[in-house]
XYZ file of C-alpha atoms in Angstrom:
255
model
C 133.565 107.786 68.677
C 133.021 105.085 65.737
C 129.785 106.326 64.479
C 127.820 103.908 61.379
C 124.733 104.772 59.586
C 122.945 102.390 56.605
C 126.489 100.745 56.336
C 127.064 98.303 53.654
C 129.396 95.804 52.212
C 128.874 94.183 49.232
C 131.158 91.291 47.739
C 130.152 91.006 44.017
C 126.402 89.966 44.192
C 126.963 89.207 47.717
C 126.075 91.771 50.923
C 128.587 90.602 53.864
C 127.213 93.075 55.939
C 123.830 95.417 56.424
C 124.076 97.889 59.511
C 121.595 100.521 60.607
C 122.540 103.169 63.288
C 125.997 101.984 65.660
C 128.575 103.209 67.504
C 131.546 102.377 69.639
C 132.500 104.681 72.068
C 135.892 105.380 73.939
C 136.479 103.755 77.174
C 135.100 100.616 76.853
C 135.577 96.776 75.681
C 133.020 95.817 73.127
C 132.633 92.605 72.251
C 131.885 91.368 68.435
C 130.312 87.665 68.878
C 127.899 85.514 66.566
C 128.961 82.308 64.091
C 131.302 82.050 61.645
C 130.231 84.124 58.288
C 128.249 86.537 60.333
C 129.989 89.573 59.676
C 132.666 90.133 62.922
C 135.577 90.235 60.732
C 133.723 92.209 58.256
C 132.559 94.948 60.163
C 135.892 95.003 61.913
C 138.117 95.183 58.711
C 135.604 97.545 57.255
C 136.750 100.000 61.054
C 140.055 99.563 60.401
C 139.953 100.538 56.540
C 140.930 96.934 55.013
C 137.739 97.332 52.795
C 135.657 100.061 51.634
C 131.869 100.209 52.189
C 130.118 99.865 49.438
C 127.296 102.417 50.491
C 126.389 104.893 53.891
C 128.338 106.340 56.199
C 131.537 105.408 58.497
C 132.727 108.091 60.019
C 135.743 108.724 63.267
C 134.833 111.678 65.578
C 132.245 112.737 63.060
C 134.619 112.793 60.425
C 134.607 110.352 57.024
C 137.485 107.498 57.701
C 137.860 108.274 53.962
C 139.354 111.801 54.984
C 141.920 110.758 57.343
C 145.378 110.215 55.813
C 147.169 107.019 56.055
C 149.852 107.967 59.095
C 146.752 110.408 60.866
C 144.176 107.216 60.693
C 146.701 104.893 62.500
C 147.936 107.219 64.837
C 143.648 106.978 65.869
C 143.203 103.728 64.975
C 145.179 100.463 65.484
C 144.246 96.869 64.172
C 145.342 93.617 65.018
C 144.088 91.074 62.221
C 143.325 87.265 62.937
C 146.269 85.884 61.184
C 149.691 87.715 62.473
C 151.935 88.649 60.146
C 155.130 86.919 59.985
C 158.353 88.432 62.618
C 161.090 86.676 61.568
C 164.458 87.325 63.595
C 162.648 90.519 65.119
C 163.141 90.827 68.610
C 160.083 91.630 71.444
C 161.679 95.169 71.465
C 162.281 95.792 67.760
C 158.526 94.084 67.037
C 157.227 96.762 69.069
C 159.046 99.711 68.241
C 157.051 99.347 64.298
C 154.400 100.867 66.345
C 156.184 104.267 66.163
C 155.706 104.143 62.470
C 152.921 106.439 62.122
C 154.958 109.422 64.176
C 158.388 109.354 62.901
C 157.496 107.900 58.868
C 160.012 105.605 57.298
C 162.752 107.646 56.847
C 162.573 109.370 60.353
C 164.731 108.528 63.097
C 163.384 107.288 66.521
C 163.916 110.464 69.370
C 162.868 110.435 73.484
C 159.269 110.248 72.604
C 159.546 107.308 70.768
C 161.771 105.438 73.591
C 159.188 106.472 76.185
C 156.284 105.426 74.339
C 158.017 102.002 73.553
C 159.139 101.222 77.281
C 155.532 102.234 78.548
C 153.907 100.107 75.961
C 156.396 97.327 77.589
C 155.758 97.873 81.079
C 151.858 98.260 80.479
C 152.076 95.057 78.758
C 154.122 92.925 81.660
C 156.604 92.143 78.315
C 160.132 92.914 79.469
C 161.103 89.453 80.073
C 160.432 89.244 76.053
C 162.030 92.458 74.772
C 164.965 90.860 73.886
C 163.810 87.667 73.034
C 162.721 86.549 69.537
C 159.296 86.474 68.920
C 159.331 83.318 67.087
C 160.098 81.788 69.493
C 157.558 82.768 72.139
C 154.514 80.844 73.308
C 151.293 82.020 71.771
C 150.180 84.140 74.952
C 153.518 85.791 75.328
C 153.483 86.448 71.499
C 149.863 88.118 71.547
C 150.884 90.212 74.625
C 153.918 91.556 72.416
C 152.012 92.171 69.439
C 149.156 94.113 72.045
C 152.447 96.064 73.276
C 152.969 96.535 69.813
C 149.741 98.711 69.477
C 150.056 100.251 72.403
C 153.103 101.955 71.444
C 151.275 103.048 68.193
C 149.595 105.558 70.552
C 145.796 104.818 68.664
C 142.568 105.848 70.792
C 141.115 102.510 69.351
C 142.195 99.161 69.235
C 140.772 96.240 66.670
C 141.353 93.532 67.750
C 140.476 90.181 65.436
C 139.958 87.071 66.840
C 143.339 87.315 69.483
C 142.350 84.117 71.475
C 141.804 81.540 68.733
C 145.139 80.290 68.946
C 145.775 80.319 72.507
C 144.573 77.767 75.410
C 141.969 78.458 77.898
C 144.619 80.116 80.253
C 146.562 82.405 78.294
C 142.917 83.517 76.714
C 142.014 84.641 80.433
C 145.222 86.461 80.715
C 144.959 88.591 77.549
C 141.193 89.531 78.294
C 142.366 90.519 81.673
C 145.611 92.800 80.124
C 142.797 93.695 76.946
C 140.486 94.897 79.830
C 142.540 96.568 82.052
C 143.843 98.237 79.336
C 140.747 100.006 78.232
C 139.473 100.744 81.404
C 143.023 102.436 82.940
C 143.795 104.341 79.488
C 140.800 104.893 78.057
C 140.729 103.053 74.923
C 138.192 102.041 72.656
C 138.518 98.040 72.103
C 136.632 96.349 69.729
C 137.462 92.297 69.716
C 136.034 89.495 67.955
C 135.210 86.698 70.222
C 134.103 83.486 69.765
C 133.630 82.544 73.250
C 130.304 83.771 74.599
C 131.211 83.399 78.157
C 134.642 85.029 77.788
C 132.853 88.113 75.917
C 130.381 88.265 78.717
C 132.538 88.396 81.411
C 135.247 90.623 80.083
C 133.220 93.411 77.885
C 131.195 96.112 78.684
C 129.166 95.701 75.629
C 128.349 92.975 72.925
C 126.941 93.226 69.223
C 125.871 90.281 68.250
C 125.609 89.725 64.057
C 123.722 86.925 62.137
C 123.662 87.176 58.487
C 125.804 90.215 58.142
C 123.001 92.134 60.082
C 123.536 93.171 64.053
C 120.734 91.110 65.457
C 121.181 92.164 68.975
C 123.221 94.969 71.303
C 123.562 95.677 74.542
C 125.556 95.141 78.313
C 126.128 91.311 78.509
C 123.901 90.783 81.640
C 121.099 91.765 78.744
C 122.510 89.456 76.218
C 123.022 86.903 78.482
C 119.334 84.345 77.900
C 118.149 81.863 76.303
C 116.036 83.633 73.731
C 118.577 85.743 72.803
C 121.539 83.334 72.553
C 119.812 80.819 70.424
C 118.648 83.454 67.813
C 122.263 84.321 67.788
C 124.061 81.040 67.466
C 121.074 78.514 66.623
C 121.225 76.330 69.778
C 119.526 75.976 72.980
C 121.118 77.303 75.716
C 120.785 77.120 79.354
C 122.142 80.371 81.705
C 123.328 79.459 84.741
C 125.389 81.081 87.610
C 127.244 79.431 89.450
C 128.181 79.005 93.094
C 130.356 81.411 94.591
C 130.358 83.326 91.423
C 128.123 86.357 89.950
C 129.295 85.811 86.783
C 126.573 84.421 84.302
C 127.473 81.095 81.875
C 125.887 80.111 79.368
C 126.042 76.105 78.384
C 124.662 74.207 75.215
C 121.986 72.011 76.133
């Protein structure tokens, strides 16, 4: 489990982000949502050891994420950031396989395990038709679902995931929160995602954090999150909950 105490972030002069006591636990999809500058990305690359906190505690499994080693922390942890890094000429396949990284080291050569972990992360990820294809030159859904087969062959417990959806069309962001969902909830992984979408986040996480201001303003299942009061003091509009026929989903729309 991601355990925080009195975490902080500070940017020069500037705190980016101010947490008391939170956790993320295994098993489950938890949603970071609130407007842009609130901390999300923050407090995600702050989990995934892109920045150091500048005071309190941030600890894996009740153990300092400043103790791990650089190979042990991704083989617990793996992180997807908001802008992908460039795969030129790199096949679905080959993109993938750099998930075995942090088990066989630079040098190392690729055995059985490695193969097997690749072709399950493959399979689990509905990618085959794009293991041989480059992915360049794959839509933006297909590209996302290689990059999440990617981290699945990485083996992590956790996956951070920032902002996965901003690029994508209404569509393909339903079928990545389905394959992000069913992922956690068949292996047991801890996800943590950024989402912009509130409806999205409600309907596909078990739990949301809401920041404002670099400060979680509000946790808890989305049926909880999901009023008025509470989704105006998170993005600064009224909002109107509805549910709609035929459906027991909640919505939320701007009034």
């Amino acid at each position: 489990m991601f355990t925080l105490d009195h975490l902080r972030f500070d940017l020069g002069e500037r705190c980016l982000l101010k947490t008391q006591s939170l956790d993320f636990a295994p098993g489950q999809v938890h949603g970071l949502i609130g407007h842009n500058g609130s901390g999300k990305s923050t407090l995600l690359k702050l989990l995934a050891r892109q920045n150091t906190p500048t005071s309190g505690k941030l600890a894996l499994d009740d153990r300092p994420l400043s103790q791990f080693g650089s190979r042990e922390f991704a083989r617990a942890v793996a992180y997807l950031p908001q802008h992908l890094p460039a795969a030129e000429a790199l096949t679905g396949r080959e993109l993938v396989a750099f998930g075995r990284y942090p088990w066989h080291g630079l040098l190392g050569r690729p055995g059985p395990k490695d193969e097997e972990a690749i072709e399950r992360a493959i399979a689990l990820t509905h990618t085959e038709a794009f293991a041989e294809q480059q992915v360049d030159t794959l839509s933006g859904g297909e590209r996302q679902r290689v990059w999440l087969a990617m981290l699945l062959a990485q083996g992590s417990r956790y996956l951070l995931l920032d902002e996965p959806l901003a690029a994508l069309d209404i569509a393909h962001q339903i079928e990545v929160m389905e394959l992000v969902s069913h992922l956690s909830h068949t292996l047991g992984l801890g996800i943590i995602i950024v989402l912009h979408d509130i409806n999205l986040a409600a309907r596909y996480c078990d739990r949301l954090v809401a920041l404002h201001g670099g400060q979680v303003l509000a946790e808890g299942a989305p049926d909880a999150m999901m009023n008025p009061v509470t989704l105006k003091d998170i993005y600064g509009v009224e909002m109107q909950v509805i549910t709609p026929p035929q459906s027991q989903q909640q919505i939320a729309v701007p009034l």
